[in-house]
mmCIF file of C-alpha atoms in Angstrom:
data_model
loop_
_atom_site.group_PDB
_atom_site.id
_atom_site.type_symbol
_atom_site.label_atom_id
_atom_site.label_comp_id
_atom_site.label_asym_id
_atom_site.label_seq_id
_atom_site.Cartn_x
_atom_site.Cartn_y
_atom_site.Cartn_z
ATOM 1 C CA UNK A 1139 0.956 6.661 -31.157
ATOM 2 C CA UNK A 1140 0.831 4.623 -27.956
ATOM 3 C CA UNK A 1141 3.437 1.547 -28.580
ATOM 4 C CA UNK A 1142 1.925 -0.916 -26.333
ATOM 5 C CA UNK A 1143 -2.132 -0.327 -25.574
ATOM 6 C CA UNK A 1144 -4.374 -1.935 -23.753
ATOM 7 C CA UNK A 1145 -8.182 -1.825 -23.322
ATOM 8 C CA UNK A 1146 -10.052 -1.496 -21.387
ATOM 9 C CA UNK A 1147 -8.535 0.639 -18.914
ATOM 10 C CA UNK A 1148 -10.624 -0.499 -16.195
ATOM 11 C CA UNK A 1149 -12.879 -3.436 -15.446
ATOM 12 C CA UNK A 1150 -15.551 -3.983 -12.981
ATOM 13 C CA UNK A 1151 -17.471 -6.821 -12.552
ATOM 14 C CA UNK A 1152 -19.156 -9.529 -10.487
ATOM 15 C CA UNK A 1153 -17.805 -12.827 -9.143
ATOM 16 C CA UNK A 1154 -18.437 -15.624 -11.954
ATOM 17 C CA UNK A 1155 -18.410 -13.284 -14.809
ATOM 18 C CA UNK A 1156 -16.253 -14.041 -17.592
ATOM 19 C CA UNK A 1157 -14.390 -10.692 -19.478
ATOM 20 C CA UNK A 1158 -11.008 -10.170 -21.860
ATOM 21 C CA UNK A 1159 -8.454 -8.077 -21.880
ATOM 22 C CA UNK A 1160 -7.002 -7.199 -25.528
ATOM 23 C CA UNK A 1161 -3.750 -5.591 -26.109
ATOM 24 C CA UNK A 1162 -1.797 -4.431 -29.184
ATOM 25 C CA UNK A 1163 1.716 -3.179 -29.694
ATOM 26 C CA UNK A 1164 2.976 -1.167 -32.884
ATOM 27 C CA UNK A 1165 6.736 -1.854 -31.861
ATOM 28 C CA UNK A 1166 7.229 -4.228 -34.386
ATOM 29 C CA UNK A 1167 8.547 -6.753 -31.541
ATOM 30 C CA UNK A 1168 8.041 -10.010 -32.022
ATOM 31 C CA UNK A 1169 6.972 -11.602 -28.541
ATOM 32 C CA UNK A 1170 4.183 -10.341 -26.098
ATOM 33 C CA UNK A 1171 3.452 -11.039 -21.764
ATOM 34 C CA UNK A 1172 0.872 -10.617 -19.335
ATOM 35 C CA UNK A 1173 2.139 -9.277 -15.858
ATOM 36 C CA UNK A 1174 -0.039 -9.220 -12.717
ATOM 37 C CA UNK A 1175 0.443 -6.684 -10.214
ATOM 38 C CA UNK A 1176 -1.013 -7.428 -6.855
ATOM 39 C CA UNK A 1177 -2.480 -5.081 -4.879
ATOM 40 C CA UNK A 1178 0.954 -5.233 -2.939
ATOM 41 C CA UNK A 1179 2.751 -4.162 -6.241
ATOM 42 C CA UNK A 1180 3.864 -7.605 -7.086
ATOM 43 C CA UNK A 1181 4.898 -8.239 -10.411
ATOM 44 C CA UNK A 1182 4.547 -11.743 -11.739
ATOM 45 C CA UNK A 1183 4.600 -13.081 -15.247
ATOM 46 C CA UNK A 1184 1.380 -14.893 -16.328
ATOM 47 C CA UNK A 1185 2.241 -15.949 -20.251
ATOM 48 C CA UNK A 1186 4.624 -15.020 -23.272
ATOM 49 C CA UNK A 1187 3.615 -15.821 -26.561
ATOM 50 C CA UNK A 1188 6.603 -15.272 -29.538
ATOM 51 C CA UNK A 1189 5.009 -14.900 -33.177
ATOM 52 C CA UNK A 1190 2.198 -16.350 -32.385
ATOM 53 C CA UNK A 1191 3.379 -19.541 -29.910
ATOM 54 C CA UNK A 1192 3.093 -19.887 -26.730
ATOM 55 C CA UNK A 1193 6.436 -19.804 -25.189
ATOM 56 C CA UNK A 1194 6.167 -19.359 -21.068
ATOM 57 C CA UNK A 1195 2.880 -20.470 -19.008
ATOM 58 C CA UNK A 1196 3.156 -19.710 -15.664
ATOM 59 C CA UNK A 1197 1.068 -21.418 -12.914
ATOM 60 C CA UNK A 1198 -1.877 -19.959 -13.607
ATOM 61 C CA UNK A 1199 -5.367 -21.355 -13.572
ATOM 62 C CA UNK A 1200 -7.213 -22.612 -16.426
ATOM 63 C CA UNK A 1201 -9.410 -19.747 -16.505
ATOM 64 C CA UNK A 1202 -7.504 -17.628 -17.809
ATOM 65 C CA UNK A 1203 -6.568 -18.163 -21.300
ATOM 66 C CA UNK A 1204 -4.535 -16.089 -23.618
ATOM 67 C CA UNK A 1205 -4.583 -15.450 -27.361
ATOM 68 C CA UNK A 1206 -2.750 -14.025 -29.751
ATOM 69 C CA UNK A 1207 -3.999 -13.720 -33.126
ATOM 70 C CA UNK A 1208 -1.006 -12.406 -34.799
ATOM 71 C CA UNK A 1209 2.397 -11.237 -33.553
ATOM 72 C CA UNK A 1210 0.561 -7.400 -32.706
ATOM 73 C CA UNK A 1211 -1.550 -8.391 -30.763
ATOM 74 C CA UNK A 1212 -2.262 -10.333 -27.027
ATOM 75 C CA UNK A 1213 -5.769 -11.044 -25.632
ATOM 76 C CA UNK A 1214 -6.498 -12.473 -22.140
ATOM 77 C CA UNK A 1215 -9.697 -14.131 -21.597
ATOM 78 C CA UNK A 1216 -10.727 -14.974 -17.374
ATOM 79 C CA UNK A 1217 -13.502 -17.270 -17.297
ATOM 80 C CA UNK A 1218 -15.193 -17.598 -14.135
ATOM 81 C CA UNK A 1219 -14.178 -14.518 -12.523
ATOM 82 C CA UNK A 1220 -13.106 -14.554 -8.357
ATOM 83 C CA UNK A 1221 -12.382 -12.115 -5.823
ATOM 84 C CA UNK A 1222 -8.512 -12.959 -6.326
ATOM 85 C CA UNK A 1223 -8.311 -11.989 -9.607
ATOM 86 C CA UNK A 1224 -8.649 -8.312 -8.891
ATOM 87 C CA UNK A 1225 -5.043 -6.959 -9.772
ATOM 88 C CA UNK A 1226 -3.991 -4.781 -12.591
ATOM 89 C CA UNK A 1227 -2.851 -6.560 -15.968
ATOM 90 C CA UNK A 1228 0.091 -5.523 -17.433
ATOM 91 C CA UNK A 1229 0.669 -6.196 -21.126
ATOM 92 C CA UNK A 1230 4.168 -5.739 -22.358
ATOM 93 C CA UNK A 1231 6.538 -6.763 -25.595
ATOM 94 C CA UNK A 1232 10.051 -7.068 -26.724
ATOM 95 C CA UNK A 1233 12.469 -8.647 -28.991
ATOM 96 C CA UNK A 1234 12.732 -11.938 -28.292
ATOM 97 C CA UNK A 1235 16.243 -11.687 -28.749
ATOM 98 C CA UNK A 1236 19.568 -13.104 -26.784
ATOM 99 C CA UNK A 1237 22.709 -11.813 -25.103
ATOM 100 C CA UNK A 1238 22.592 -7.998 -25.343
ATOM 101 C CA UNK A 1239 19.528 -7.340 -27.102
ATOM 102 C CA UNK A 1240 17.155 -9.234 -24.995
ATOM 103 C CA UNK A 1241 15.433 -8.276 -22.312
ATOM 104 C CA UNK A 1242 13.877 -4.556 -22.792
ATOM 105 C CA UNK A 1243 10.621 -5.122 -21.928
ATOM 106 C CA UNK A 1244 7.645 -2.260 -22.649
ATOM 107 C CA UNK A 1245 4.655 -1.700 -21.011
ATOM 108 C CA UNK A 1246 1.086 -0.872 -21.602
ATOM 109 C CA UNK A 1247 -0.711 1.502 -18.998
ATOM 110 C CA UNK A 1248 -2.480 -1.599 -17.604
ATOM 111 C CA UNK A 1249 -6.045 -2.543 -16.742
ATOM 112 C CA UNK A 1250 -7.265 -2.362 -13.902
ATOM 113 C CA UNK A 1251 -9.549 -5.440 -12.955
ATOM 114 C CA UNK A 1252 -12.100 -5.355 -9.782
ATOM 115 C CA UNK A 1253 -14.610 -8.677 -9.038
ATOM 116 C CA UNK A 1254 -17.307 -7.792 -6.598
ATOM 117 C CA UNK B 409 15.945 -20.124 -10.167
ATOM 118 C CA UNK B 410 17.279 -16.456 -10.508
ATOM 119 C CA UNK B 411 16.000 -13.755 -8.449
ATOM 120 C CA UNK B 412 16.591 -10.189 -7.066
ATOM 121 C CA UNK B 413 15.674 -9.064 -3.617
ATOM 122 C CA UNK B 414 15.083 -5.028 -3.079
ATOM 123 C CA UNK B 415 15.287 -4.916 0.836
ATOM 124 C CA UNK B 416 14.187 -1.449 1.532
ATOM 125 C CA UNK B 417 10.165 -0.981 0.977
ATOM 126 C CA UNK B 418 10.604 2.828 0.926
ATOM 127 C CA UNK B 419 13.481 5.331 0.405
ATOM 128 C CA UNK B 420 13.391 8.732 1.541
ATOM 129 C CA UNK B 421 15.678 11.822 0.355
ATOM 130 C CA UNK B 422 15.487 15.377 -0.219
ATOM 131 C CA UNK B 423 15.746 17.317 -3.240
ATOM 132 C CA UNK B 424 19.361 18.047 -4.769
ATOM 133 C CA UNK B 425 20.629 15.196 -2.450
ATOM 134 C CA UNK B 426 22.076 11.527 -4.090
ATOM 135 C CA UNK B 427 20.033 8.529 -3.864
ATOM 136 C CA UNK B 428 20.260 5.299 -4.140
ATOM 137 C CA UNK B 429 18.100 2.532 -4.099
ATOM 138 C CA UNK B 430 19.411 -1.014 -3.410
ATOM 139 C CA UNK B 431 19.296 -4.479 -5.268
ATOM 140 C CA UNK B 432 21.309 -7.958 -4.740
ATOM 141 C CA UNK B 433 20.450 -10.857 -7.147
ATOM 142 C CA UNK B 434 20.900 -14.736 -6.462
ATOM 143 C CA UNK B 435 21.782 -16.109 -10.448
ATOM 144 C CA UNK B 436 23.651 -19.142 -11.872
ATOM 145 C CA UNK B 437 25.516 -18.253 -14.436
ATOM 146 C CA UNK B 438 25.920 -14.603 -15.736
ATOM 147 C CA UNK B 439 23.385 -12.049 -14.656
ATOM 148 C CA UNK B 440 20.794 -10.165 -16.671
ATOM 149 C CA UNK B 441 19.983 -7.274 -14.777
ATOM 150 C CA UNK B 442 17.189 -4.274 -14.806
ATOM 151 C CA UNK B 443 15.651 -1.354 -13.705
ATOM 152 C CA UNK B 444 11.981 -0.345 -14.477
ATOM 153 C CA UNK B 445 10.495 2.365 -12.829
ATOM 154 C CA UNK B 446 6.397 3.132 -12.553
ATOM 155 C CA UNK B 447 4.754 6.414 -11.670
ATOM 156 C CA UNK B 448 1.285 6.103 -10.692
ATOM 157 C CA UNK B 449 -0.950 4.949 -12.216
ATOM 158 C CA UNK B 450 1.178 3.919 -15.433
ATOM 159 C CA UNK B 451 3.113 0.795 -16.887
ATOM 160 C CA UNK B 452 6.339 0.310 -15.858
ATOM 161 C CA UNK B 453 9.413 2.345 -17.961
ATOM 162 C CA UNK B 454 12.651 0.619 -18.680
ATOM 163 C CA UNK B 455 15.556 2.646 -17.055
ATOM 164 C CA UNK B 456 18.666 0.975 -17.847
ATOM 165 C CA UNK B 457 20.419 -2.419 -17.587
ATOM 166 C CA UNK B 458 23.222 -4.400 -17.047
ATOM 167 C CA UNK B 459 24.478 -6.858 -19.883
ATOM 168 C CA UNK B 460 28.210 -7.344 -19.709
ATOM 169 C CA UNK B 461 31.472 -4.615 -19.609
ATOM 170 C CA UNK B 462 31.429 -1.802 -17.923
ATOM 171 C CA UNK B 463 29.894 -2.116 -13.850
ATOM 172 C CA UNK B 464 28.591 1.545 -14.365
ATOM 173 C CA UNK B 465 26.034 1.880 -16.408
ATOM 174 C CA UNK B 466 23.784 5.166 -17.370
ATOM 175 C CA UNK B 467 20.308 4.894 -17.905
ATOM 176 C CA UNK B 468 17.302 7.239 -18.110
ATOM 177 C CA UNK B 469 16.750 10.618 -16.583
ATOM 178 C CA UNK B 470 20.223 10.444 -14.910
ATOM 179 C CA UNK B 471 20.324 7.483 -13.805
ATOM 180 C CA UNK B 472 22.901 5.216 -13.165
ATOM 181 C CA UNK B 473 23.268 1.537 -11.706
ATOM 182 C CA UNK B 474 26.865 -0.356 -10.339
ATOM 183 C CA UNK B 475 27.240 -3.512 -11.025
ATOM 184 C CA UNK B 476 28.894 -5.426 -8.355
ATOM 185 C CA UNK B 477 29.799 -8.964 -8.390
ATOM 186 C CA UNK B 478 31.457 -9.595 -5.136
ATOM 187 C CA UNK B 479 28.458 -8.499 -3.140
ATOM 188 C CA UNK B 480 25.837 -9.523 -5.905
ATOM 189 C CA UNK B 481 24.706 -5.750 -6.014
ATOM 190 C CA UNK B 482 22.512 -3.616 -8.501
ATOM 191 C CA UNK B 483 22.274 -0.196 -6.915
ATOM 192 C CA UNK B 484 20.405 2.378 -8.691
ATOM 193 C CA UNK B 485 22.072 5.927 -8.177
ATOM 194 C CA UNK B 486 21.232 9.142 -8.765
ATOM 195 C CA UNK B 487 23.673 12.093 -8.241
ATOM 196 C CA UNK B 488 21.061 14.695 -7.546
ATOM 197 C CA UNK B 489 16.975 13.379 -6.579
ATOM 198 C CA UNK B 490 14.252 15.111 -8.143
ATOM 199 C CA UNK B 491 10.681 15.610 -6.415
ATOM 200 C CA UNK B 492 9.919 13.976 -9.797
ATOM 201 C CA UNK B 493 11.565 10.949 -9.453
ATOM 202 C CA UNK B 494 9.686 9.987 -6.818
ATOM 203 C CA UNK B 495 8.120 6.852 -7.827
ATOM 204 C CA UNK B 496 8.353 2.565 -7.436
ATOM 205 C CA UNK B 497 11.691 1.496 -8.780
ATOM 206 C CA UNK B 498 11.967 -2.104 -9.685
ATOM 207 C CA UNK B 499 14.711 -3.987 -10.385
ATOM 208 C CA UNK B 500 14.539 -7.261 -12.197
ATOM 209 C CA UNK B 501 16.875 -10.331 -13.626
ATOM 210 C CA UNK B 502 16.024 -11.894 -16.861
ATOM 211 C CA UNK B 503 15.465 -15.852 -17.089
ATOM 212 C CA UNK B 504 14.725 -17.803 -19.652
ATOM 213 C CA UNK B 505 12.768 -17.283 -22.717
ATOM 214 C CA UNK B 506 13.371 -13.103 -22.574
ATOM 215 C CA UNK B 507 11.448 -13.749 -19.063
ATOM 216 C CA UNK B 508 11.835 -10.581 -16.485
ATOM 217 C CA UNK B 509 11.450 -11.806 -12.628
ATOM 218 C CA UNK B 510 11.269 -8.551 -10.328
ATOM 219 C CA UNK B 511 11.590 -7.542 -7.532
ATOM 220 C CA UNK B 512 9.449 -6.393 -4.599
ATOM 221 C CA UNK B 513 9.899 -2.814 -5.766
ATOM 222 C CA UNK B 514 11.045 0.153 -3.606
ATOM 223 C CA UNK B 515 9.349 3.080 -2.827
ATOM 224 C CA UNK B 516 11.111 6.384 -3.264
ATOM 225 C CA UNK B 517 10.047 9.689 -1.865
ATOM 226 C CA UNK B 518 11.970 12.750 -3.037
ATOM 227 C CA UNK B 519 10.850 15.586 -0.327
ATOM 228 C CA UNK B 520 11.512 19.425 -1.614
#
C-alpha cells in the first residue's frame, strides 16, 4: 500500500479553469502539507493542517484553498487557474510531534500541474 | 527565520569514489536538520537527520551526515557513490509547527 497518495498524477488544463488535488495518507500521522516545486526544483510549503486545523498558511493566494476532511486525508482546490501555477504539488505527512520525533516528513509521488 | 543554503547546484563523482554534498544553516536556537533525497520523477525520501548527540549520524542507503557547529555545516557523505545514487539531495531545517524549509537542492551525478 502506497502511504501517502495523491491523484491525479498529472493535470492539464487551461488558464481560468478551476481543478483539486486530493491526497490521502494511511500512516496514521496526524498532520498533512502541500509543497510546491518550481520548475527550478524549489521546494516551498503552501499549508499544514493537524487533525483537521489549519496550522501553517503560507503566502499563498486566495485561490487556492485546502481541505481536509478528516486527519487521512488533504485536498487542494485552485480556483482561477494561471500560467504560474504550473509546478508539481507535493503532498506529505508526519507526526506532529516535538524534540526528536518531529520532523520526518513523507511524500506522495506528486502531481504534476500544467495551465495552458 | 531559519534557513539552509546548499551552494553547489551539481556534484560530480565517479563510482566507488566518496562524496559529499554540502549544507550550512543560519538558525536561532538549536538546529533541526535534514536530508531528503528525490529521484526523478518521485516525492522526496527522508534520508537521515540531525536532532541532538552524536555529530555523525547514519542514514539511508549508507549515508551519513556531520554535524558541525563551528562552521554551521550539514554535509552529506557517502564512503563509496553509487551510479544509483545519483539524484537531487536536499537538505532542510525544521521551523515551527513540524514546518521543513529546504534548500535549493544539489544535483549529484555518480559517473561509472
Amino acid at each position: 500500500d502506497t502511504a501517502v497518495s495523491q491523484t491525479p498524477k498529472y493535470l492539464v488544463t487551461q488558464m481560468g479553469n478551476d481543478k483539486s488535488i486530493k491526497c490521502e495518507q494511511n500512516l496514521g500521522h496526524d498532520t498533512m502539507y502541500w509543497y510546491k516545486q518550481d520548475s527550478k526544483k524549489f521546494l516551498k510549503i503552501m499549508f499544514s493542517y493537524n487533525n483537521k486545523e489549519l496550522i501553517i498558511n503560507e503566502t499563498v493566494p486566495n485561490r487556492f484553498s485546502p481541505k481536509s476532511p478528516d486527519k487521512a486525508h488533504l485536498n487542494l482546490h485552485i480556483n482561477s487557474l494561471e500560467l504560474g501555477d504550473s509546478a508539481v504539488y507535493f503532498c506529505a505527512s508526519s507526526l506532529n510531534a516535538g524534540g526528536p520525533l518531529g520532523g520526518e516528513l513523507f511524500f506522495g509521488e506528486g502531481s504534476r500541474l500544467t495551465v495552458l | 527565520a531559519q534557513s539552509v543554503a546548499q551552494p553547489e547546484d551539481q556534484v560530480n563523482v565517479a563510482e566507488g569514489n566518496p562524496l559529499t554534498v554540502k549544507c550550512t544553516y543560519s538558525v536561532s536556537g538549536n538546529p533541526y536538520l535534514f536530508w531528503y533525497v528525490q529521484y526523478p520523477n518521485r516525492g522526496l525520501q527522508f534520508l537521515l537527520k540531525y536532532i541532538t548527540g552524536d555529530n555523525l549520524v547514519k542514514g539511508s542507503y549508507g549515508f551519513e551526515a556531520e554535524f558541525n557547529k563551528s562552521q554551521t555545516s550539514f554535509h552529506l557523505k557517502k564512503p563509496s557513490a553509487l551510479v544509483s545514487d545519483s539524484a537531487l539531495y536536499f537538505c532542510a531545517v525544521r521551523e515551527y509547527g513540524n514546518k521543513l524549509v529546504f534548500g535549493a537542492g544539489t544535483i549529484l551525478r555518480v559517473k561509472s
